[in-house]
Coordinates of C-alpha atoms in Angstrom, one line a residue:
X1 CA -14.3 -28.5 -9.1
X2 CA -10.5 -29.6 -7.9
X3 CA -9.8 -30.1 -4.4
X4 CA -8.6 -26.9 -3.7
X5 CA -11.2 -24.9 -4.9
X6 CA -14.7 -23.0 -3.3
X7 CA -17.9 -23.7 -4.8
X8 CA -21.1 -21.6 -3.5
X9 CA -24.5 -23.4 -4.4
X10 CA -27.3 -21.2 -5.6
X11 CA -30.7 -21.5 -5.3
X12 CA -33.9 -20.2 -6.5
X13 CA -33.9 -16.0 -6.2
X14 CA -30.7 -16.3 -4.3
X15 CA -32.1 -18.1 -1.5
X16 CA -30.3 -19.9 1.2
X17 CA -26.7 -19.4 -0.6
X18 CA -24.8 -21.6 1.0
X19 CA -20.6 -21.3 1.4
X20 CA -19.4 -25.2 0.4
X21 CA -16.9 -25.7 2.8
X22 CA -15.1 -22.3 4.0
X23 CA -18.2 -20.4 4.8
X24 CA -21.5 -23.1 6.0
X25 CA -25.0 -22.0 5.5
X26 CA -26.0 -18.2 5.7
X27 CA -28.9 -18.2 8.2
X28 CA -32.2 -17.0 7.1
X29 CA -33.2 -13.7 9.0
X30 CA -34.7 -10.2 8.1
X31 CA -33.9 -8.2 5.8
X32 CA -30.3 -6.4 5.2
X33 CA -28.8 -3.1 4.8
X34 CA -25.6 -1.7 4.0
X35 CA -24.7 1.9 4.4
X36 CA -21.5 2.9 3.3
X37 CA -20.6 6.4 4.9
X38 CA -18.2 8.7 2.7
X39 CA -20.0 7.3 -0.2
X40 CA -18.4 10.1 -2.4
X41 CA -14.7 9.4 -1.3
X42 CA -12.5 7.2 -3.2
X43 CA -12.0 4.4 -0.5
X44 CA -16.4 3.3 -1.1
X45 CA -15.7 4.1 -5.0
X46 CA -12.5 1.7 -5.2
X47 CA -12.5 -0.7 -2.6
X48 CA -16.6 -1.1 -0.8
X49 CA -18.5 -0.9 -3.4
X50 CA -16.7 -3.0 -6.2
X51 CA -16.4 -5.6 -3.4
X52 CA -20.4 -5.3 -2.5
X53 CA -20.7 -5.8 -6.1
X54 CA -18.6 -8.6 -6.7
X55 CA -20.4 -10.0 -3.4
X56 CA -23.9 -9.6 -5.5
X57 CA -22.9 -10.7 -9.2
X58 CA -21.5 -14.1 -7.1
X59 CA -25.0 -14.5 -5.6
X60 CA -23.6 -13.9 -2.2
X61 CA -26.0 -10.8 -1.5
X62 CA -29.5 -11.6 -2.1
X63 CA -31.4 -8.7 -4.1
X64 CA -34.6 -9.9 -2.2
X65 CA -33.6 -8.9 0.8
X66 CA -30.6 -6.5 0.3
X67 CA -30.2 -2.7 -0.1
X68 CA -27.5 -0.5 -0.2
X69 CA -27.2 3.4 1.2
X70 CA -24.6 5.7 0.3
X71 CA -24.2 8.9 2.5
X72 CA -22.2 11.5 2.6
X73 CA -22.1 15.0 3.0
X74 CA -22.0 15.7 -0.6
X75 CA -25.5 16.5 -2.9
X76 CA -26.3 14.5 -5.3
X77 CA -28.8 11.8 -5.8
X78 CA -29.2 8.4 -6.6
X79 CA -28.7 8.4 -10.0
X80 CA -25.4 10.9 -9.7
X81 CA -23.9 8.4 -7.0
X82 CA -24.1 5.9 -9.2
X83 CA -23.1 7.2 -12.6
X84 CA -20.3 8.1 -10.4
X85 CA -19.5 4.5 -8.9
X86 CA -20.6 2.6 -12.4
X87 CA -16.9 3.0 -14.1
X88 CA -15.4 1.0 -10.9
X89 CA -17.7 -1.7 -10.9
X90 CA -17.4 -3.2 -14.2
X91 CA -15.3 -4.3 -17.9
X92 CA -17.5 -2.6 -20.2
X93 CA -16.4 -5.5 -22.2
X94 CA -17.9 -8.1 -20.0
X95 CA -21.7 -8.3 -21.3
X96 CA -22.8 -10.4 -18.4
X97 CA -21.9 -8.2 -15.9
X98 CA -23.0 -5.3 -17.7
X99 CA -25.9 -6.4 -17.2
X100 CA -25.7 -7.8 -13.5
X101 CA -24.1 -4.3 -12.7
X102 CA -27.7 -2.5 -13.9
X103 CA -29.4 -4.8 -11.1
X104 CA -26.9 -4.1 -8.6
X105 CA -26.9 -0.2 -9.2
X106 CA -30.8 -0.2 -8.7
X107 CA -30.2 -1.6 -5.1
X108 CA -28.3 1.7 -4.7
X109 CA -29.9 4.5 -2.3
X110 CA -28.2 7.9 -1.7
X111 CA -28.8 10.2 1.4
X112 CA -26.7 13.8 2.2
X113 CA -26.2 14.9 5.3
X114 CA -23.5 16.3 7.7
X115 CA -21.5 13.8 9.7
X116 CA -22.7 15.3 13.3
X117 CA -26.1 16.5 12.5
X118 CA -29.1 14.2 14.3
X119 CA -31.4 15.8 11.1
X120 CA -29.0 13.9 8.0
X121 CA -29.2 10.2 10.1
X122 CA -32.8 10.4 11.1
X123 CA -33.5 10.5 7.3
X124 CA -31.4 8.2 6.6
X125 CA -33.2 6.0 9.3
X126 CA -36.5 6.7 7.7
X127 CA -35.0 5.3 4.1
X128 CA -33.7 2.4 6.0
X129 CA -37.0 1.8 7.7
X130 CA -38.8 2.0 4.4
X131 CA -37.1 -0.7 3.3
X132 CA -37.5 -3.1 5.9
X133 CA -41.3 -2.5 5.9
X134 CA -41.2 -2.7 2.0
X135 CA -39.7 -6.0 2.2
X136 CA -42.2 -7.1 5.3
X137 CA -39.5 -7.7 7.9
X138 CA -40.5 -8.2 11.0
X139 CA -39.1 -5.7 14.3
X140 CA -36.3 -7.3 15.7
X141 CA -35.2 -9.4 12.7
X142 CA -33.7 -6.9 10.3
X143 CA -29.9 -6.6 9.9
X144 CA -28.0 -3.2 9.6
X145 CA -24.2 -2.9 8.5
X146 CA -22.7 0.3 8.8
X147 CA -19.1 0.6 6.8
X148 CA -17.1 3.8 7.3
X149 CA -15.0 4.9 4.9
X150 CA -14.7 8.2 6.1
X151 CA -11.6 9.6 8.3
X152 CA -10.6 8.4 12.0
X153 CA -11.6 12.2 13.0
X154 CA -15.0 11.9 12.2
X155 CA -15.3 8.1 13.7
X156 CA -16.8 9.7 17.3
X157 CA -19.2 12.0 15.9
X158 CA -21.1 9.4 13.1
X159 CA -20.7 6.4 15.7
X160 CA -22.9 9.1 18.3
X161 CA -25.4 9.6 15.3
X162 CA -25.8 5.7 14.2
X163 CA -26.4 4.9 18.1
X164 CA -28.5 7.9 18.4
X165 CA -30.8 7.6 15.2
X166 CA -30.6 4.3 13.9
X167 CA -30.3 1.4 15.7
X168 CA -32.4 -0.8 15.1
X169 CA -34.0 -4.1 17.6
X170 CA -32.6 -7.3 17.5
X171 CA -34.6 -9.2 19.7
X172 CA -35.5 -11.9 16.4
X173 CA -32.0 -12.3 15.7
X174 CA -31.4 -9.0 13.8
X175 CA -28.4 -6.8 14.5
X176 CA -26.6 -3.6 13.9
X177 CA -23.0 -3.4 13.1
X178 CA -20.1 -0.4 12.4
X179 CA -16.7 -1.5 10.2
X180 CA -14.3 0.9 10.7
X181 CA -11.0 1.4 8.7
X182 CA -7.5 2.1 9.6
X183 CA -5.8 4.2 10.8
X184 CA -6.8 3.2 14.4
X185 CA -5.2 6.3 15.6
X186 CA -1.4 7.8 16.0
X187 CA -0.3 6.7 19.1
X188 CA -1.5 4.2 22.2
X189 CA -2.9 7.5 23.5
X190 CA -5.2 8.3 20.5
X191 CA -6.2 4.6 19.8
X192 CA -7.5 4.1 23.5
X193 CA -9.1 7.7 23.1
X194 CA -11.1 6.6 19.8
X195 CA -11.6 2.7 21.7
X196 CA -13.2 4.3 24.3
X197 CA -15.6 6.7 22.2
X198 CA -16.3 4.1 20.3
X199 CA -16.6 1.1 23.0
X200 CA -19.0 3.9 24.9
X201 CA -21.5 3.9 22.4
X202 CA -21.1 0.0 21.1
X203 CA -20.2 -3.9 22.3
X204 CA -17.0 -5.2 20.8
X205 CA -19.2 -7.8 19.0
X206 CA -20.6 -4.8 17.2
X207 CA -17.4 -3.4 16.2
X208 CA -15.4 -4.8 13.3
X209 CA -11.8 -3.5 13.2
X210 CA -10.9 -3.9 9.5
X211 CA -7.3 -4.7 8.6
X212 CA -7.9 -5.9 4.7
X213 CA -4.4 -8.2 4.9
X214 CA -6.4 -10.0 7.0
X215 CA -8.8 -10.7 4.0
X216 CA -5.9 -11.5 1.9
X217 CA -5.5 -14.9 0.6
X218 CA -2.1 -16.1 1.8
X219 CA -2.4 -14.6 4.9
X220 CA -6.0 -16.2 5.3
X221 CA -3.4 -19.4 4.2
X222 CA -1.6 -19.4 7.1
X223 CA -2.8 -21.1 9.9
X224 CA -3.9 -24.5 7.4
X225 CA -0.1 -24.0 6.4
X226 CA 1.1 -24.2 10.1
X227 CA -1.2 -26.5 11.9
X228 CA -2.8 -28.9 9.3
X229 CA 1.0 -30.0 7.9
X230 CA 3.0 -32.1 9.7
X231 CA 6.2 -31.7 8.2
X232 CA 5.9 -28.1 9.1
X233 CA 5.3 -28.5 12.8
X234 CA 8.9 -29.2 14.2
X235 CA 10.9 -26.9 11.8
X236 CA 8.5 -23.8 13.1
X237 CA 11.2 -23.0 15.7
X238 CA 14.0 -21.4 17.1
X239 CA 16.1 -24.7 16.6
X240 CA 15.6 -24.6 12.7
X241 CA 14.4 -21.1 11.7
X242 CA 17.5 -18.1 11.6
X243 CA 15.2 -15.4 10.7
X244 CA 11.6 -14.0 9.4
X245 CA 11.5 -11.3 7.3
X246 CA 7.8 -9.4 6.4
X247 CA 8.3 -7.6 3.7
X248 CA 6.3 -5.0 1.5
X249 CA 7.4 -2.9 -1.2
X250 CA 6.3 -0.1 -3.6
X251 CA 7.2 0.9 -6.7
X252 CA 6.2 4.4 -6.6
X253 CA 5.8 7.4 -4.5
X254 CA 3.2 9.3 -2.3
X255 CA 1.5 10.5 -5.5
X256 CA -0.3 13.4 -4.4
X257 CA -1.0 12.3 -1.0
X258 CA 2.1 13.5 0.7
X259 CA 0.4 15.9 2.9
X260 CA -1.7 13.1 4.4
X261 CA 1.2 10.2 4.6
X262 CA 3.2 13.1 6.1
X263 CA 1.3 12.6 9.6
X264 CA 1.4 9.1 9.9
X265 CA 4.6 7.8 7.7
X266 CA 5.4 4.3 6.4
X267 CA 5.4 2.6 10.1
X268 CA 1.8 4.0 10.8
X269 CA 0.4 3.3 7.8
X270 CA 2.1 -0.3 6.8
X271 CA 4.0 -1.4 9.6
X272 CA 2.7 -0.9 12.9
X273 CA -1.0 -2.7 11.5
X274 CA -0.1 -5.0 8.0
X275 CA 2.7 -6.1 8.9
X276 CA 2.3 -6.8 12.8
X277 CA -1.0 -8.6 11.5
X278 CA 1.5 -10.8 9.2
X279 CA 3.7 -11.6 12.3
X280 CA 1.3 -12.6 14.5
X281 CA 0.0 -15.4 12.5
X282 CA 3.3 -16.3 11.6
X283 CA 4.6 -16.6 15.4
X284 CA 1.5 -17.8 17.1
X285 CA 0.8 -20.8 19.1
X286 CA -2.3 -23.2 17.6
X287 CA -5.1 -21.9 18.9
X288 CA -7.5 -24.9 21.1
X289 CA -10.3 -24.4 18.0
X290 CA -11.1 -22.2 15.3
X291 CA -13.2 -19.8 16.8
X292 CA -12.2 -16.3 16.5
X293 CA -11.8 -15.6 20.3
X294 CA -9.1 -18.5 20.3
X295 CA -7.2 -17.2 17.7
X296 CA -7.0 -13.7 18.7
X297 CA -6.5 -14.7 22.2
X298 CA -3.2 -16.5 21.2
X299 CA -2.4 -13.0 18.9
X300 CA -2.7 -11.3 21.7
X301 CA -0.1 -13.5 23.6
X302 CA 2.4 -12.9 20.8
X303 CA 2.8 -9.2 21.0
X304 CA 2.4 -9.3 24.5
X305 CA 6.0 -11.5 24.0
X306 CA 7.5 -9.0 21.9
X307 CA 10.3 -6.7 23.9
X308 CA 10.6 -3.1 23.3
X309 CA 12.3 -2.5 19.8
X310 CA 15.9 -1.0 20.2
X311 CA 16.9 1.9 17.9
X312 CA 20.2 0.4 16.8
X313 CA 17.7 -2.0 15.4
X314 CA 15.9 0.4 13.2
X315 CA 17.0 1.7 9.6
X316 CA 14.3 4.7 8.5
X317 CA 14.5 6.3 5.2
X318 CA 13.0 8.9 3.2
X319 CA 13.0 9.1 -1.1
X320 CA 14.8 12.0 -2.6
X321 CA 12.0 14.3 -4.0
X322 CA 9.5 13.1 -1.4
X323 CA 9.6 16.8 -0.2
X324 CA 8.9 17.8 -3.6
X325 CA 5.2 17.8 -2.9
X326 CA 4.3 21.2 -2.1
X327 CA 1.8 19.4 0.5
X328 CA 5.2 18.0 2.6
X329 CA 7.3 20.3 4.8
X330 CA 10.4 21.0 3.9
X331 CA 12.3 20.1 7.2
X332 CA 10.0 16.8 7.2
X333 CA 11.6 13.5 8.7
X334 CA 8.5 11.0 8.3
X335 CA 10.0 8.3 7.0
X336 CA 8.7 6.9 3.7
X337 CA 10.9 3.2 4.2
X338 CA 11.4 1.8 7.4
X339 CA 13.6 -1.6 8.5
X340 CA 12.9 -2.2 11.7
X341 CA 13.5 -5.8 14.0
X342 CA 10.9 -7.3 16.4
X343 CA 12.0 -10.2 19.1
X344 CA 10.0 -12.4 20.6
X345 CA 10.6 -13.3 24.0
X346 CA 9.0 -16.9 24.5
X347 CA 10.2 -20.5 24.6
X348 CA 9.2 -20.6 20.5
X349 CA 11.2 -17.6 19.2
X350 CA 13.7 -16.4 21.7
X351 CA 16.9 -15.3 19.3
X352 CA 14.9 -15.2 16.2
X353 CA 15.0 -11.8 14.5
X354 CA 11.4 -10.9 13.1
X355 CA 12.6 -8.0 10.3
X356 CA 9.7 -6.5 9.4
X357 CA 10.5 -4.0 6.0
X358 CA 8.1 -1.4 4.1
X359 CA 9.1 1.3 1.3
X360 CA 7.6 3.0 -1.1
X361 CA 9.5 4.1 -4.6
X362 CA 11.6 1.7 -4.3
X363 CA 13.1 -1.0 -6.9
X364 CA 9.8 -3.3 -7.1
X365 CA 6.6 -3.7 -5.9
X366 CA 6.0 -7.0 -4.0
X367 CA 4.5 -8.2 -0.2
X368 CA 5.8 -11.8 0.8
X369 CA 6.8 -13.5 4.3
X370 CA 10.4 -14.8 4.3
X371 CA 11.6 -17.4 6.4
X372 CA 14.7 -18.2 6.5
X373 CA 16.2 -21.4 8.1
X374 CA 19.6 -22.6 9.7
X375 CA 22.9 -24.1 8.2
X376 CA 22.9 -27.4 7.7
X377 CA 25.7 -28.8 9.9
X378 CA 28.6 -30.5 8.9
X379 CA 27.8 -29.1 5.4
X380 CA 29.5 -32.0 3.0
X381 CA 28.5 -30.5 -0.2
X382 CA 30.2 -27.2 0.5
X383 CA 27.2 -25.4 -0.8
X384 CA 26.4 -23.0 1.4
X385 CA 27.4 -20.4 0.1
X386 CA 25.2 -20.8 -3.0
X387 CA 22.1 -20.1 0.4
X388 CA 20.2 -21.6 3.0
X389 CA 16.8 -23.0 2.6
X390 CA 13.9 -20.8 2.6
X391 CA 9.9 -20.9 2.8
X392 CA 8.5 -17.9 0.9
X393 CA 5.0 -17.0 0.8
X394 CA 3.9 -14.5 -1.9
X395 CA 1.1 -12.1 -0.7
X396 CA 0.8 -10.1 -3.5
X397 CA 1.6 -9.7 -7.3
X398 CA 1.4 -13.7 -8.5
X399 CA 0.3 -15.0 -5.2
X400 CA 2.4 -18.2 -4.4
X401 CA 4.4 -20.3 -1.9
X402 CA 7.4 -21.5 -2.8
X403 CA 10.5 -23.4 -1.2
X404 CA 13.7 -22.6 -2.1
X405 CA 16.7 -25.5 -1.3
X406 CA 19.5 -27.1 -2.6
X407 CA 19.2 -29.7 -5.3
X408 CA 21.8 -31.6 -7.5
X409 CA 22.4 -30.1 -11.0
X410 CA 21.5 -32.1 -14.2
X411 CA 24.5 -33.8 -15.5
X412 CA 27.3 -35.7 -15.0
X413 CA 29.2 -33.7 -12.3
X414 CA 27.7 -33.4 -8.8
X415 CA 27.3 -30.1 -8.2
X416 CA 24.7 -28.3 -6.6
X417 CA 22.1 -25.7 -7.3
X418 CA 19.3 -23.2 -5.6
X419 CA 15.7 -24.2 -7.3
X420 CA 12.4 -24.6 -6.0
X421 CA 8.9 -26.2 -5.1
X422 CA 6.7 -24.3 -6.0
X423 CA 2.7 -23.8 -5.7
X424 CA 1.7 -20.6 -7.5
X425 CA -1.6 -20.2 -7.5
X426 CA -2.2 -18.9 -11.4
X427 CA -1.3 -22.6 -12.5
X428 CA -2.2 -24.6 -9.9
X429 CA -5.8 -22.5 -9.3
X430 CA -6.1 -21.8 -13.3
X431 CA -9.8 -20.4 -13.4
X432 CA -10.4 -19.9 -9.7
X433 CA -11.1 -16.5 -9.2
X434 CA -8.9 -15.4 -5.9
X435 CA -11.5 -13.0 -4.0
X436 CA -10.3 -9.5 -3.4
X437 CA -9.7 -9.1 0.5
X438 CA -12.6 -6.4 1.0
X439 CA -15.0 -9.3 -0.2
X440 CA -14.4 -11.7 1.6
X441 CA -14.3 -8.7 5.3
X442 CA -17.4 -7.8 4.2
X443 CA -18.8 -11.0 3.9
X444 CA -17.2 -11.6 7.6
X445 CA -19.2 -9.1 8.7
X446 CA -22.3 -10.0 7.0
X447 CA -21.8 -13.6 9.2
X448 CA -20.8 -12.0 12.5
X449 CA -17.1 -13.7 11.7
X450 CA -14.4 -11.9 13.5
X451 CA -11.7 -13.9 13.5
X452 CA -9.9 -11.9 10.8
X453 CA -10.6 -8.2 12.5
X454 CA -8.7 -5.9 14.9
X455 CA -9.7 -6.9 18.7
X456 CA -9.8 -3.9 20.9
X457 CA -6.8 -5.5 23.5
X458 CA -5.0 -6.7 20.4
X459 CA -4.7 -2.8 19.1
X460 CA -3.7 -1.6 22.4
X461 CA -0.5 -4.1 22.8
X462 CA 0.3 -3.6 19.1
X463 CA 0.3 0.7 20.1
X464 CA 2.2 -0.1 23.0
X465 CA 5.0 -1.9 20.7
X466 CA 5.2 1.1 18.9
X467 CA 4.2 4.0 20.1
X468 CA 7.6 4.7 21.8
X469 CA 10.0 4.5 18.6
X470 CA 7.0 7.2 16.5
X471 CA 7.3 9.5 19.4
X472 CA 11.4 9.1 18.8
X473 CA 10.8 9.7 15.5
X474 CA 8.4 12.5 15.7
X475 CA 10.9 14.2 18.3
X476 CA 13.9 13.8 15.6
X477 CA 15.8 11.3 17.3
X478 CA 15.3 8.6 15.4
X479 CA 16.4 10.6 11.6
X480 CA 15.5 9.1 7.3
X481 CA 18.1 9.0 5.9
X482 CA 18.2 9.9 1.3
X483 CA 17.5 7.2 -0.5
X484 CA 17.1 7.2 -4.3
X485 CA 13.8 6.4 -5.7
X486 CA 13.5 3.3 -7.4
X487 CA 16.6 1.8 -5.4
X488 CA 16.4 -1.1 -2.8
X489 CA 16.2 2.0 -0.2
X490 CA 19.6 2.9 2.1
X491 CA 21.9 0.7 2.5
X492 CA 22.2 0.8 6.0
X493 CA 18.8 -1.4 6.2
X494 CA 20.7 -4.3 4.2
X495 CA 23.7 -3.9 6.9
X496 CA 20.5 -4.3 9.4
X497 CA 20.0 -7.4 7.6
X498 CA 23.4 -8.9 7.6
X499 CA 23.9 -8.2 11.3
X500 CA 20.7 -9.9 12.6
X501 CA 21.8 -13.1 10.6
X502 CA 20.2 -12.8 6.8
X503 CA 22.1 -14.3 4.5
X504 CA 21.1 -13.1 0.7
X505 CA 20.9 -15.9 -2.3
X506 CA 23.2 -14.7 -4.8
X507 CA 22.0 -15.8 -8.6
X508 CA 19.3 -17.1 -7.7
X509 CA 15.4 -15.5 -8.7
X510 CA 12.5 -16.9 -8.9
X511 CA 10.6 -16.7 -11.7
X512 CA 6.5 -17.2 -11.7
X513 CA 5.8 -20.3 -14.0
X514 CA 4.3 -19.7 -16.9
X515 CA 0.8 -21.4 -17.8

């Protein structure tokens, strides 16, 4: 294995897996299960159980001990749900886990019932019961992980129901816990509503808050970047850095989801939680260790730093034909692209824009951090206007990190060119599987590892941040303006860009090496 790389150790039936490096030894205790509520929907078909799979065919979920439950308010049984999930899991193609995926599907358990009924959870209590006694756990050792993929509306009523009807003891080191996707809310006022429901019924060690950037790779990158390099600590400044930019793209539309992006819009949906994740690693002070308290503790003082956002410092935009969906009103103003400019009032960033950017239909489809550093002074080379040095960092397509500068060009003259460094992880990782971001949550979860979830104070400051431009928006002040699809969105948000101090490298693109 090369030096960058993960290994995990297996032993006999799965035993004892134990995470080489990045994850330590997974503690023997009772036995586990997984229920993912709104089995049926599409977020448990696409994203939980293709990760819980992946999770099992790695050896990471032990089918001694494990079982999974799907419920939902849809009837069908066991074998329905998973002729239904089977064509997500797996390449036909791939004979080995073909046959891995047959295993897995016979770990799969379906129970129907309503969402606010005590009568669908208490059976699905009794089939979680009959597997612990099946597998001889003892009371108070057995482990119970509740995902819900289901919609915020329904997060109060099935939380009620799980305390209600099946909790379980945890005396022996066992333990219940509820992951809950995004959207946390609308507003400040509707996320404190649903914290409070929620927080009623569970502790916040209970509660995992999932944000699956924060399961991305890169992202996961960034504190090693910042705080186990040298060279990077004195340049991560105001002094040496002009801007940040956070960027994420799409290349297409709504698609037949307009009526549901119309109530919360690109800023709700991509900004105010992806993005503001993004920022805070980027901007953060080093936290005193690596436990996740620390490091959401110094998230926390970052948005507490940020000052309220200004509208001359906000670019929104809609795509022509978004309306089109019959699902969309006609007089709608949600904005499907959204430029808008965070500053951070500390000793750290103070002057630094932080441009955070999200569109969909646009020109390409990318997500990728952007730093941007200073002129070099007394510039002898006269080069600058061929663009200043830049740090990149490539979420997502051909995951990389790259830094662009100024070099001399081959030949006998001396002039000067833009290239690269550049680490991109398809050559340098040839072979390494990179683990989808629900994966490695779930496996968070699994440990009791929240460092890289949602923090109930951390949601409420990053509300307060924006909850006053959304109610702007929602009150037509704040107006999209046209853009054409598959264009780089309104030029107004590049005129943003120019007048907080980006300076765009003309003929220069960088290209993903080749293997």
């Amino acid at each position: 294995m090369g030096s960058g790389q993960w290994h995990v150790e297996k032993r006999s039936t799965f035993r004892n897996v134990s995470f080489v490096r990045e994850y330590g030894t997974v503690p023997e205790t009772g036995c586990l299960s997984i229920v993912v509520l709104g089995a049926s929907g599409d977020l448990a078909k696409k994203k939980t159980f293709p990760a819980l799979f992946n999770l099992y065919r790695q050896g990471f979920l032990n089918p001694d001990e494990v079982h999974i439950f799907g419920y939902a308010r849809t009837k069908i049984s066991d074998e329905e749900l998973r002729d239904r999930i089977r064509g997500y899991l797996v390449d036909k193609n791939n004979a080995e886990q073909v046959e891995a995926l047959s295993k897995f599907l016979q770990l799969i358990k379906y129970v129907s019932g309503p969402y606010d009924s005590e009568e669908g959870f208490q059976r699905l209590d009794n089939a979680i019961s009959e597997h612990e006694i099946a597998k001889n756990s003892s009371e108070g050792s057995s482990r119970r992980l509740f995902y819900l993929a289901l919609p915020p509306s329904v997060y109060p009523s099935v939380c009620k129901m799980i305390k209600t009807c099946c909790m379980n003891k945890s005396d022996l080191g066992g333990w219940t816990r509820i992951v809950v996707e995004k959207p946390f809310g609308k507003d400040l006022e509707s996320a404190e509503q649903l914290s409070s429901q929620i927080g009623g019924l569970f502790d916040e060690s209970q509660i995992y808050r999932i944000d699956h950037y924060l399961g991305k790779e890169l992202v996961q990158n960034m504190l090693v970047l910042r705080f186990a390099n040298r060279f990077f600590l004195p340049l991560w400044n105001r002094d040496n850095i002009e801007n940040v930019q956070i960027v994420f793209r799409e290349d297409f539309g709504t698609e037949g989801r307009g009526g549901y992006f119309d109530e919360y819009g690109i800023i709700r949906d991509i900004i105010q939680n992806h993005l503001l994740q993004v920022l805070c690693l980027v901007a953060m002070e080093k936290p005193i260790s690596l436990k996740p308290e620390h490091i959401r503790d110094e998230k926390v003082k970052v948005l507490q730093s940020v000052v309220p956002i200004s509208d001359d410092e906000v670019v929104l935009g809609q795509y022509e034909g978004y309306r089109d969906d019959p699902t969309v009103p006609n007089d709608s103003n949600t904005p499907t692209f959204a430029t808008t400019i965070l500053r951070i009032h500390n000793e750290r960033w103070e002057g630094v824009p932080f441009i955070l950017k999200a569109g969909k239909a646009l020109n390409s489809r990318k997500a990728e951090i952007r730093i941007q550093f200073k002129d070099v002074p007394g510039d002898i080379f006269r080069c600058q206007k061929q663009g200043r040095n830049e740090f990149v960092i490539r979420l997502q397509p051909s995951e990389a990190m790259y830094m662009k500068l100024t070099v001399k060009q081959p030949g006998l003259e001396m002039n000067t060119v833009q290239s690269e460094l550049d680490l991109s992880y398809g050559q340098r990782y040839q072979g390494v599987a990179i683990p989808e971001a629900y994966e490695r949550l779930i496996l968070d979860t699994i440990k009791g590892d929240q460092q890289h979830f949602v923090r109930r104070d951390e949601l409420k400051v990053a509300w307060e941040i924006f909850t006053p431009l959304l109610h702007r928006i929602d009150r037509g002040e704040v107006k999209s303006i046209p853009y054409k699809s598959g264009s780089r969105g309104p030029k107004e948000a590049d005129q943003l860009l120019e007048k907080a101090g980006y300076l765009q490298t003309h003929g220069y693109i960088w290209i993903p090496p080749t293997l």
